[in-house]
GROMACS .gro file of C-alpha atoms in nm:
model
  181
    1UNK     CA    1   0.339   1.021   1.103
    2UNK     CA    2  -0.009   0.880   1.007
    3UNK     CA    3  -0.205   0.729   0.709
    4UNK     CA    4  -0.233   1.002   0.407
    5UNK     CA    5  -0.552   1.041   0.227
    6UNK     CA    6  -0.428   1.164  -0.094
    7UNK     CA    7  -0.234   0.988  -0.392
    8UNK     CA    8  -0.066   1.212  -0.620
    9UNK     CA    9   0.099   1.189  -0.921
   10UNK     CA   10   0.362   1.390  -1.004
   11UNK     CA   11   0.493   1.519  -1.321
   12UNK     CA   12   0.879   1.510  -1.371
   13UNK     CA   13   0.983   1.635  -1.695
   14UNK     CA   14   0.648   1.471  -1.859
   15UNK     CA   15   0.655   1.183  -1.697
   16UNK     CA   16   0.383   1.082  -1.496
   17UNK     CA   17   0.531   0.916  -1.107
   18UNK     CA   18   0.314   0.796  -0.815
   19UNK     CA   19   0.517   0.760  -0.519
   20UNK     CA   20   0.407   0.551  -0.226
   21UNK     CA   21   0.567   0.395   0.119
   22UNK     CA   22   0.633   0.083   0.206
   23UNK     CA   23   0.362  -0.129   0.264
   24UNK     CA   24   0.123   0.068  -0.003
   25UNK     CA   25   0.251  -0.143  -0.245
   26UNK     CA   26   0.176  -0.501  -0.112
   27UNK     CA   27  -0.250  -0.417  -0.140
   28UNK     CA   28  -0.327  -0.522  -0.506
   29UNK     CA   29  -0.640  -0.227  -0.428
   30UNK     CA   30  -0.367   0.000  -0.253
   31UNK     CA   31  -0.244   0.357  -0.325
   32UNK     CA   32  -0.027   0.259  -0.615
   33UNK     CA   33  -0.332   0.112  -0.804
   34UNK     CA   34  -0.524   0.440  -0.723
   35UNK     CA   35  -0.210   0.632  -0.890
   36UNK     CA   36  -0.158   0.373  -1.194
   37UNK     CA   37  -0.554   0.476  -1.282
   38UNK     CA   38  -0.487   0.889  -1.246
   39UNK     CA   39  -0.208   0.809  -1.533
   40UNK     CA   40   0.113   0.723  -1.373
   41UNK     CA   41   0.360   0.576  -1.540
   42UNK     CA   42   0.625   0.484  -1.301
   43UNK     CA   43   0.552   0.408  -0.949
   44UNK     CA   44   0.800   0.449  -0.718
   45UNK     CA   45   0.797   0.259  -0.387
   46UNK     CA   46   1.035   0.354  -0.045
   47UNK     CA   47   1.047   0.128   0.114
   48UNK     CA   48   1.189  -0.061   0.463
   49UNK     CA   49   1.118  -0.448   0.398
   50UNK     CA   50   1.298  -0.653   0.678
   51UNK     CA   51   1.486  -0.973   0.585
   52UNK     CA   52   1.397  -1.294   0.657
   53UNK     CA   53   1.434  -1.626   0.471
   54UNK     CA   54   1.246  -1.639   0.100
   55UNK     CA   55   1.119  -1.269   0.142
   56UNK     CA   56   1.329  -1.201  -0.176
   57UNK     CA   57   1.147  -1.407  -0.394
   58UNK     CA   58   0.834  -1.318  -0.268
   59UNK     CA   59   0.844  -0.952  -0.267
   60UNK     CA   60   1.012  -0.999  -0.640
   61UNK     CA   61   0.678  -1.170  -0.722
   62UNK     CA   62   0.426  -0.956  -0.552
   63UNK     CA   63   0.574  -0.679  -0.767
   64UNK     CA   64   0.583  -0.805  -1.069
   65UNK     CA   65   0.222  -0.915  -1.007
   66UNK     CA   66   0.188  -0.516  -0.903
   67UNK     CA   67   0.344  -0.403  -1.189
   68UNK     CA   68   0.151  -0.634  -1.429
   69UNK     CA   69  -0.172  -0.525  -1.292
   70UNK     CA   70  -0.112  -0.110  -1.348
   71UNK     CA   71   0.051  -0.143  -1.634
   72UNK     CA   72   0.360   0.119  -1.503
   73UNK     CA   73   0.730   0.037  -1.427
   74UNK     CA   74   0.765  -0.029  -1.100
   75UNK     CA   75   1.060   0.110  -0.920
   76UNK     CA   76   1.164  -0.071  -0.523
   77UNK     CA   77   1.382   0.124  -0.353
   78UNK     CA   78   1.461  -0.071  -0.010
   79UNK     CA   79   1.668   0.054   0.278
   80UNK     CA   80   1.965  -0.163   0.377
   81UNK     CA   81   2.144  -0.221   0.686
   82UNK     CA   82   2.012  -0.265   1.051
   83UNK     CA   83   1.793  -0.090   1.315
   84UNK     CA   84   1.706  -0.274   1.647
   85UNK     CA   85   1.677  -0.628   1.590
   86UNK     CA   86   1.557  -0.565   1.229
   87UNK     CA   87   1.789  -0.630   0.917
   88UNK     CA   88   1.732  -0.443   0.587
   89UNK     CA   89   1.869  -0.660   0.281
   90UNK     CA   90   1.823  -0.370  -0.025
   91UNK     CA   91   1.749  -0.618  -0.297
   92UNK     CA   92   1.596  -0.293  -0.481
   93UNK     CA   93   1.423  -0.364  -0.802
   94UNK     CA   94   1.301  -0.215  -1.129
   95UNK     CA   95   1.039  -0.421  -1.314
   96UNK     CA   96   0.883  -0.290  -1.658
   97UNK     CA   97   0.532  -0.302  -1.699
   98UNK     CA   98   0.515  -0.685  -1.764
   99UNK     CA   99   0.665  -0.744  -1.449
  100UNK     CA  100   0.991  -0.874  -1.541
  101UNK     CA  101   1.306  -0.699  -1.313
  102UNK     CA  102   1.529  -0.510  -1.553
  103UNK     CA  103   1.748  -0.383  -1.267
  104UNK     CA  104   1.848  -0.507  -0.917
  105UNK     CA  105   2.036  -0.358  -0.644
  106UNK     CA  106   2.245  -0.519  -0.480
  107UNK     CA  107   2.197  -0.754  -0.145
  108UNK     CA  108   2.285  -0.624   0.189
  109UNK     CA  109   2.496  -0.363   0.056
  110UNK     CA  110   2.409   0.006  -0.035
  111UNK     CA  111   2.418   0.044  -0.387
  112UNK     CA  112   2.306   0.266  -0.678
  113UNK     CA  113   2.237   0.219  -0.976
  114UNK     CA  114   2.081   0.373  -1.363
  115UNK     CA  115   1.830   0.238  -1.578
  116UNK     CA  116   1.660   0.387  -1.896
  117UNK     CA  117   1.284   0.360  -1.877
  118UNK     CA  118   1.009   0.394  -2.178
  119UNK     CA  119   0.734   0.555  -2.065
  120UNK     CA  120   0.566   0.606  -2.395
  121UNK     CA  121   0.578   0.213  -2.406
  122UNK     CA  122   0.306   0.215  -2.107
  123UNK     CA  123   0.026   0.408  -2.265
  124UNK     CA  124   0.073   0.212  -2.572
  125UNK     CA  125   0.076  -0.136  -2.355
  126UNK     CA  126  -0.225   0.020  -2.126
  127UNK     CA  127  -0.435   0.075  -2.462
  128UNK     CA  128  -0.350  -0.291  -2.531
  129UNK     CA  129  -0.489  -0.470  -2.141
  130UNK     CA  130  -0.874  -0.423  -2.140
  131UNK     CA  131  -0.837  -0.477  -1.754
  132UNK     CA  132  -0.691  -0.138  -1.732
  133UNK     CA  133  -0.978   0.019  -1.930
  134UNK     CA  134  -1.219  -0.202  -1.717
  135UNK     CA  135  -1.084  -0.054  -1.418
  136UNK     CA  136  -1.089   0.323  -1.555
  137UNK     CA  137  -1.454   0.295  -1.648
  138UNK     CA  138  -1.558   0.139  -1.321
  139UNK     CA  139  -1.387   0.443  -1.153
  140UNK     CA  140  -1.591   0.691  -1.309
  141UNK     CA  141  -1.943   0.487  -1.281
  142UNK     CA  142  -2.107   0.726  -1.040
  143UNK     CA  143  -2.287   0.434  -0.868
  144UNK     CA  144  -1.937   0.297  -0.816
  145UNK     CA  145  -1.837   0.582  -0.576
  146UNK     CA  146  -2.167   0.707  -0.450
  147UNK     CA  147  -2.197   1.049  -0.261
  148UNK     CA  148  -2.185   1.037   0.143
  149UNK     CA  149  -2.374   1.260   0.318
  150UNK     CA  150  -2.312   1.254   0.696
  151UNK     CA  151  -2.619   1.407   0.898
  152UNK     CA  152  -2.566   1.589   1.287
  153UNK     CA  153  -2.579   1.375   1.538
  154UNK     CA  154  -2.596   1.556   1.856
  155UNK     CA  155  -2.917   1.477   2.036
  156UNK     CA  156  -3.016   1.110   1.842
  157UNK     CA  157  -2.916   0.952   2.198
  158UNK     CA  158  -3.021   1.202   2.416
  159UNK     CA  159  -3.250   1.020   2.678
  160UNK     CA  160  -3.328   0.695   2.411
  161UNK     CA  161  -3.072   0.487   2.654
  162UNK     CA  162  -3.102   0.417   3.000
  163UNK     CA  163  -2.848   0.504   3.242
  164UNK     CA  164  -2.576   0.223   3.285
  165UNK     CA  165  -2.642   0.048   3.661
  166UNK     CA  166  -2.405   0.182   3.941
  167UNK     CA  167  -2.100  -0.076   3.982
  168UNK     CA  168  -2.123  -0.303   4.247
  169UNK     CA  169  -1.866  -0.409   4.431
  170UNK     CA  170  -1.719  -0.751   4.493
  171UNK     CA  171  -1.745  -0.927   4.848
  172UNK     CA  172  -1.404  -1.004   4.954
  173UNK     CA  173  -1.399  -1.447   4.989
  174UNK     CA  174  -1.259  -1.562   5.295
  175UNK     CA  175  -0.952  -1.783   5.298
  176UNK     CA  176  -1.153  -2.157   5.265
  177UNK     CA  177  -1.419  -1.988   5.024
  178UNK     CA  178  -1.130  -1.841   4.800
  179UNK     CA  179  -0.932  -2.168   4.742
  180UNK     CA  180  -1.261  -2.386   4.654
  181UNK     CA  181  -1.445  -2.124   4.417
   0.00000   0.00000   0.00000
């Protein structure tokens, strides 16, 4: 599977959902941003975070600093159990649009679990951040996302460069010359 170049948003029953993978989430500038500016209101994350000591608190913190920043719940879903020498702990979150966890999953341990989000609440919190505005305006500044135009290149290097020199060979040392070079 390779990198997508598309973030959409998808509309469940009016509600507005980005879904990314994995490590989409951990780039402050990454697909979940793009998503949070198009209008979604929950983004969804699948994820496969390995263990390893303090990644709990870490990850908790990087998402509430994600979910803070878009202004959109932010729902962790993180696979559990092992694969090679990898360990998947869960620890699946749900953080409102402050960034504070209003559900957890449990640790090591498949679990599943409800919770009741208000998306109307994040258009009315969104009005309220003038980062989120910022960001929305500097999206649509056309000198912000200027127009590429690649031009054919077939024949800008044909005959400007020199052919590269024939390889020459190495003299094999003999014995005395090989140990003192």
């Amino acid at each position: 599977f390779g990198q997508g170049e598309r973030f959409p948003v998808l509309d469940l029953g009016g509600v507005k959902i980005g879904v990314s993978i994995c490590e989409d989430i951990w780039y402050a500038a990454g697909p979940p941003q793009v998503q949070a500016l198009a209008g979604a209101e929950v983004l969804v994350n699948l994820s496969a975070s390995p263990f390893h000591a303090g990644k709990r608190r870490y990850r908790e913190q990087m998402l509430a600093t994600r979910a803070g920043d878009t202004g959109a719940y932010v729902v962790f879903c993180n696979l559990v159990g092992g694969q090679d020498e990898l360990v998947f702990d869960g620890n699946s979150l749900v953080l409102d649009t402050d960034g504070q966890v209003v559900a957890r999953g449990a640790s090591m341990a498949e679990d599943v679990f409800c919770v009741d989000l208000r998306p109307d609440e994040v258009l009315r919190d969104r009005l309220l951040d003038p980062r989120i505005r910022k960001a929305r305006l500097m999206r649509q500044d056309p000198a912000l996302s200027p127009e590429l135009v690649l031009e054919p290149v077939a024949d800008l290097h044909a005959g400007a460069l020199d052919p590269l020199p024939e390889r020459v060979e190495p003299t094999p040392l003999d014995g005395s010359a090989e140990i003192w070079a």
